[in-house]
Structures are given as C-alpha cells and as structure tokens.
Coordinates of C-alpha atoms in Angstrom, one line a residue:
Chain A
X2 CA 114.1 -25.6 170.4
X3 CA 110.9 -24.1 172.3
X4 CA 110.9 -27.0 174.6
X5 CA 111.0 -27.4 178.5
X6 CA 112.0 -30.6 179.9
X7 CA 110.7 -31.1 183.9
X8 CA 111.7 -33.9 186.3
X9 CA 110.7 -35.9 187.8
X10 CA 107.0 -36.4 187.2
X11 CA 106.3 -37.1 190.6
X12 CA 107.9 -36.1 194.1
X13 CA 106.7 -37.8 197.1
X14 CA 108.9 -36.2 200.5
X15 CA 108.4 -36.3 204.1
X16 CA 107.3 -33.1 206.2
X17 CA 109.9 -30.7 206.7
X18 CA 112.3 -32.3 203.8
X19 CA 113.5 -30.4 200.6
X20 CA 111.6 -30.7 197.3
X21 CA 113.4 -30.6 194.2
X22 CA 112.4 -29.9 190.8
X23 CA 114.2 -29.7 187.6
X24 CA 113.8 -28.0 184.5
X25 CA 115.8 -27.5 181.1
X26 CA 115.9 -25.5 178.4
X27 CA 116.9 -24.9 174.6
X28 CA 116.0 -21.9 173.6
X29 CA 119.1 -19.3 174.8
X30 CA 116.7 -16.5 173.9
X31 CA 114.3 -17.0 176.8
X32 CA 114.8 -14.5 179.5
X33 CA 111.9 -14.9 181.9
X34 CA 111.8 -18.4 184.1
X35 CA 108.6 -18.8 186.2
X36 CA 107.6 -21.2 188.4
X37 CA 103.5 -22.3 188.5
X38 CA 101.9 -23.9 191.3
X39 CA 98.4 -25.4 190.8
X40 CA 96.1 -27.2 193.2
X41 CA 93.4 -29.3 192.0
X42 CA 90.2 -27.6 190.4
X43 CA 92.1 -24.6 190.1
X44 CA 94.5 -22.2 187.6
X45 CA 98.4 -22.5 188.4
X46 CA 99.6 -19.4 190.3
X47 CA 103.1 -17.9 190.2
X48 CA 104.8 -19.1 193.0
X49 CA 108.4 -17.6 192.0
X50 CA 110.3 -16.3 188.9
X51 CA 113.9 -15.8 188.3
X52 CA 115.6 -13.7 185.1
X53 CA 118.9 -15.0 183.6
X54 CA 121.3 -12.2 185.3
X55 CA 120.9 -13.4 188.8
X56 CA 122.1 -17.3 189.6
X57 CA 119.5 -17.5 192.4
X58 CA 116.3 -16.0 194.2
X59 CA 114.7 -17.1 197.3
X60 CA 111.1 -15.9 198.6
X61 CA 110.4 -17.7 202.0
X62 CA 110.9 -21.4 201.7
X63 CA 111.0 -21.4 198.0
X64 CA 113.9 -21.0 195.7
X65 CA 115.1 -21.0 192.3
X66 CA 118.7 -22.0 191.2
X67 CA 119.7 -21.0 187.8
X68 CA 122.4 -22.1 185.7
X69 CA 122.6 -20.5 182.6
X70 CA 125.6 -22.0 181.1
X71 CA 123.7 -25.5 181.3
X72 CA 120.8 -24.1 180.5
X73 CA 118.6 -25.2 183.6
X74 CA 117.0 -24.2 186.9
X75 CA 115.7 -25.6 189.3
X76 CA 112.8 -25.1 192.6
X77 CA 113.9 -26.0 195.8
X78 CA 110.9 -26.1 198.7
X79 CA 112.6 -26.1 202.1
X80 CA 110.7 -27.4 205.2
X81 CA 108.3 -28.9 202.8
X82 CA 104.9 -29.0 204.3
X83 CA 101.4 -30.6 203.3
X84 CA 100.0 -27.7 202.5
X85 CA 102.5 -27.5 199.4
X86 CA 101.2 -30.8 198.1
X87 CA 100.1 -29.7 194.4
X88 CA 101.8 -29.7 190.6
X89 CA 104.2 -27.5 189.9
X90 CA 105.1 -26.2 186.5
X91 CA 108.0 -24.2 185.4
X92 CA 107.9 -21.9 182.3
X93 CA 109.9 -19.9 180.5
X94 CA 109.6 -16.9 178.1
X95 CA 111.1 -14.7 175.8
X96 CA 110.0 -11.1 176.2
X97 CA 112.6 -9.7 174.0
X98 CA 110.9 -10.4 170.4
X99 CA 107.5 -9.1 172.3
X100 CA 105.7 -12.0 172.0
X101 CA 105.5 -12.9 175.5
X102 CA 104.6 -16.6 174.9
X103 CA 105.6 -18.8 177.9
X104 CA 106.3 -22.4 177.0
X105 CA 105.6 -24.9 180.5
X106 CA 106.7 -28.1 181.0
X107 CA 105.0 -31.2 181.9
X108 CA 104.3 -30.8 185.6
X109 CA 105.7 -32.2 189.1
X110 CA 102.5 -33.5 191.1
X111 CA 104.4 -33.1 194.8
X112 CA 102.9 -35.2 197.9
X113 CA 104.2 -34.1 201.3
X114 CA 103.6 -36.5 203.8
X115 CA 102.4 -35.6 207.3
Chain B
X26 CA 93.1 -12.9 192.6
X27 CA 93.3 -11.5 189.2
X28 CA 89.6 -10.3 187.5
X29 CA 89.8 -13.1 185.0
X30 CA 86.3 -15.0 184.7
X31 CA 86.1 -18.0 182.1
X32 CA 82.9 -19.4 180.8
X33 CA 81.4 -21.8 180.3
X34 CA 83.2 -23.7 183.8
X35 CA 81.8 -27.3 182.4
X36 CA 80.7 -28.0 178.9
X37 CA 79.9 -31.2 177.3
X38 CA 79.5 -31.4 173.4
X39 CA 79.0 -33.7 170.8
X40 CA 81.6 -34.5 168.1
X41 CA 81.3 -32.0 165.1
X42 CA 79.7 -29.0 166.5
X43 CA 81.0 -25.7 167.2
X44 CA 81.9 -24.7 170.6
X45 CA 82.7 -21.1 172.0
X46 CA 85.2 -20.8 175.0
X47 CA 84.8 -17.0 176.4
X48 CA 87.5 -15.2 178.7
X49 CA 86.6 -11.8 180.7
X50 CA 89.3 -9.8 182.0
X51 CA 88.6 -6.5 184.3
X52 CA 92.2 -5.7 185.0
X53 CA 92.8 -4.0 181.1
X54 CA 96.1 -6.2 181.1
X55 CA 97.3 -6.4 177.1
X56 CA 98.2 -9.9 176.8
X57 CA 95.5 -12.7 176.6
X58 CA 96.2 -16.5 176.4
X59 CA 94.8 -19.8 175.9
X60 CA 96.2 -22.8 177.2
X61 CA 95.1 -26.3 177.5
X62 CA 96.1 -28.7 180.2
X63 CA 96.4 -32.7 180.0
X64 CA 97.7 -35.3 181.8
X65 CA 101.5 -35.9 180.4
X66 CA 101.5 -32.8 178.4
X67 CA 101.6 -29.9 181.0
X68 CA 100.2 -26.6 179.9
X69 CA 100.4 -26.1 175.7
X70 CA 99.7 -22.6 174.4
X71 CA 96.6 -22.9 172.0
X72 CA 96.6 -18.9 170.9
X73 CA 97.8 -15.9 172.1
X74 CA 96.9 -12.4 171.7
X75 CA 99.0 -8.9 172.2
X76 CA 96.3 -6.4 171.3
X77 CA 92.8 -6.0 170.2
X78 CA 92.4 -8.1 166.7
X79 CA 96.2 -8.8 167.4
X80 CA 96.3 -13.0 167.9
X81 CA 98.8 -15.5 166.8
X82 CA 99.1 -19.4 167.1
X83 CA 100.4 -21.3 169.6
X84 CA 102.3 -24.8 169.4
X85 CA 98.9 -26.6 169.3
X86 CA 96.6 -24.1 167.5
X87 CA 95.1 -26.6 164.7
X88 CA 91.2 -26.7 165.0
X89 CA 90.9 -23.6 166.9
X90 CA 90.3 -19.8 165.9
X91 CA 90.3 -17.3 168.2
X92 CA 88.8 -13.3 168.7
X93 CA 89.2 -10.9 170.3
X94 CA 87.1 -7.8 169.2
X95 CA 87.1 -5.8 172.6
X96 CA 90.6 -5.6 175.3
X97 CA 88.5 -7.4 177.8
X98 CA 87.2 -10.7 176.2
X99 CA 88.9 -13.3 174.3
X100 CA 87.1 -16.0 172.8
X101 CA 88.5 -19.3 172.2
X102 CA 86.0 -21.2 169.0
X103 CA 86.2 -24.9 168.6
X104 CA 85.3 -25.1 164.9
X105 CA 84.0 -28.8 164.8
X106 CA 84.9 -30.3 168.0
X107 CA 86.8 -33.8 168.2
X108 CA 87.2 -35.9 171.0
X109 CA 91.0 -35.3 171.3
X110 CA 90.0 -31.6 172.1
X111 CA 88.6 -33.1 175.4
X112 CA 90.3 -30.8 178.0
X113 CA 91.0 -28.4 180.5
X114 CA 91.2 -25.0 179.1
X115 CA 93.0 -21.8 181.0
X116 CA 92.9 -18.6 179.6
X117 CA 95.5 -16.0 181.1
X118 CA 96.5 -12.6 181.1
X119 CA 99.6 -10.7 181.3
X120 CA 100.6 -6.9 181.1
X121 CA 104.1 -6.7 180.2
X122 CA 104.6 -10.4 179.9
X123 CA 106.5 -10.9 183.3
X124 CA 103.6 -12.2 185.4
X125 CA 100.9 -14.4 183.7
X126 CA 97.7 -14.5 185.4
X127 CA 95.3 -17.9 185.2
X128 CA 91.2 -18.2 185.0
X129 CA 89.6 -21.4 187.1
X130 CA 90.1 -23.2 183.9
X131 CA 87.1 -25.0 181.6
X132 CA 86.8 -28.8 181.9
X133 CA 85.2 -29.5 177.7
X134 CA 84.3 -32.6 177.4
X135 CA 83.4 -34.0 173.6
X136 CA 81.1 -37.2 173.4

C-alpha cells in the first residue's frame, strides 16, 4: 500500500524530444507528489511537485500530469536537452498524519542525445 | 543549496563493527531523514525524525538506530555492519514536509 511504481527504468530521447516518466500509487492518503532529479555524485533535488487538487502544473519545460482517479502522474520534459540527462525519481507523501515520510520509486536514468 | 553537510563522504568498514553516519543541518528545518540509495531499489527511507529525540522507522530500518540529541545533527549508527548495508546514504531535511532537502550523500562500503 506505501509503494510507488516508476516506468520505465530507462529513457533514452533525442534533443529537443519529450521525456516521459510514469509513476503509480496505492496509498489514497498521499497528498504531496514530488519529482527528484539527481545527477551523478550528487543528492536528488526537487525538480517539480504537484498536490492532488490540481490535475496539472508546469514550471518551464517540466510538467506534471496527475490523475487522481487512476492514481498516477506523470513528468513530462519538453524540448529535452543534454543537460537534463540524469535519474529522476518521483515521490509521494502524506503530510496529513504528520509524518511527512516520502516514499520514491525506483528511478528513470534519462539520456538525451545531442 | 540547503546547509546540509554529511560525514563521513567515503567510509570503508569491516564486517561487524560499528559505524556512525553524522548529518549537520544549519537551516533549523524540523524534519531529518535518512535514506539509502541502490541500484534497482531507488531511494528507501532508513529513519526519520520530527523533533529532537522524536525518530521513527522507515521501510528498511533493521540494523540501524538512529539519534538525534540536538535540532541540528542526526546521526545514523550501523550497529554491526554487513555487507548488504553497502550503500549510498542521503540524509535530508524538511520544514513542513513539502520540500525535502538532500546532503551529497555517503558512499559506505563494508569489506
């Protein structure tokens, strides 16, 4: 029930293409759905985060879908570039009971070819 | 960048002794998290804490204890490291719980 499902493992696109990752979810108590970028040798960093009342947010090239009847969202990279090659990891969390514990799931390593 | 500082950044043990794992934070946030990263398996929450001498297990908290005696530092104890606790480790920090902030990580390695 605490589990996040990500697909695919591993995105390979050409410059300027549109990345897609997918995510699911159980748990109808989590309320909080980040997205984690993470380059190699280093920590992820919040890239974008969505709540379940809105069905999609968009910060420059990056945007999350959300559908919360099926219980998944996705991250959508427009105008993919090399510079976005790293893993991504979506999350989600359920700040209601206060515990604040974000569950990720598996990682999408991205390669953008020039 | 967030004032989180892990340390050690590279540690290599033997099998069966204890190991310490120690995360500084500067920006007072309440939260504090420890995460370990491998391959397949994502991120997996180890321990959490929500206050000083406030901690709770995570989905993979068997064989670790953690402290955390002062808001600022966190400590992450391997009681008797095993070679399946080979690892990345990322501690993180959080205020409200909206927006996680991640360390450099800790690359433990157990021989």
């Amino acid at each position: 029930q605490q589990q996040v499902k990500q697909s695919p493992q591993s995105l390979i696109v050409q410059k300027g293409g549109i990345s897609i990752i997918n995510c699911a979810y159980e748990n109808t108590a989590f309320d909080y759905f980040p997205w984690y970028q993470q380059f190699p040798g280093k920590g992820p960093a919040l890239l974008i985060a969505i709540r379940p009342d809105v069905s999609e947010k968009k910060e420059g090239r990056f945007t999350i879908s959300f559908n919360k009847s099926a219980k998944q969202f996705s991250l959508h990279i427009m105008d993919s570039q090399p510079g976005d090659s790293a893993t991504y990891f979506c999350a989600a969390s359920k700040g209601a009971s206060g515990t604040y514990k974000y569950i990720f799931g598996t990682g999408t390593r991205l390669k953008v070819l020039a | 960048d967030a004032g989180i500082t892990q340390s050690p950044r590279h540690k290599v043990t033997e099998t069966g002794t204890p190991v310490t794992l120690r995360c500084h934070q500067t920006e007072n946030h309440r939260y504090m998290y420890w995460y370990r990263q491998d391959p397949g398996h994502g991120l997996r929450l180890i321990h959490y804490s929500y206050g000083v001498k406030d901690t709770d297990k995570g989905e993979v908290s068997d064989g670790y204890s953690v402290s955390r005696s002062k808001t600022e530092d966190f400590l992450l104890t391997l009681e008797s490291a095993t070679s399946s606790q080979t690892s990345v480790y990322f501690c993180a920090i959080s205020e409200r719980g909206v927006e996680a902030f991640f360390g450099q990580g800790t690359r433990l390695t157990v021989v």
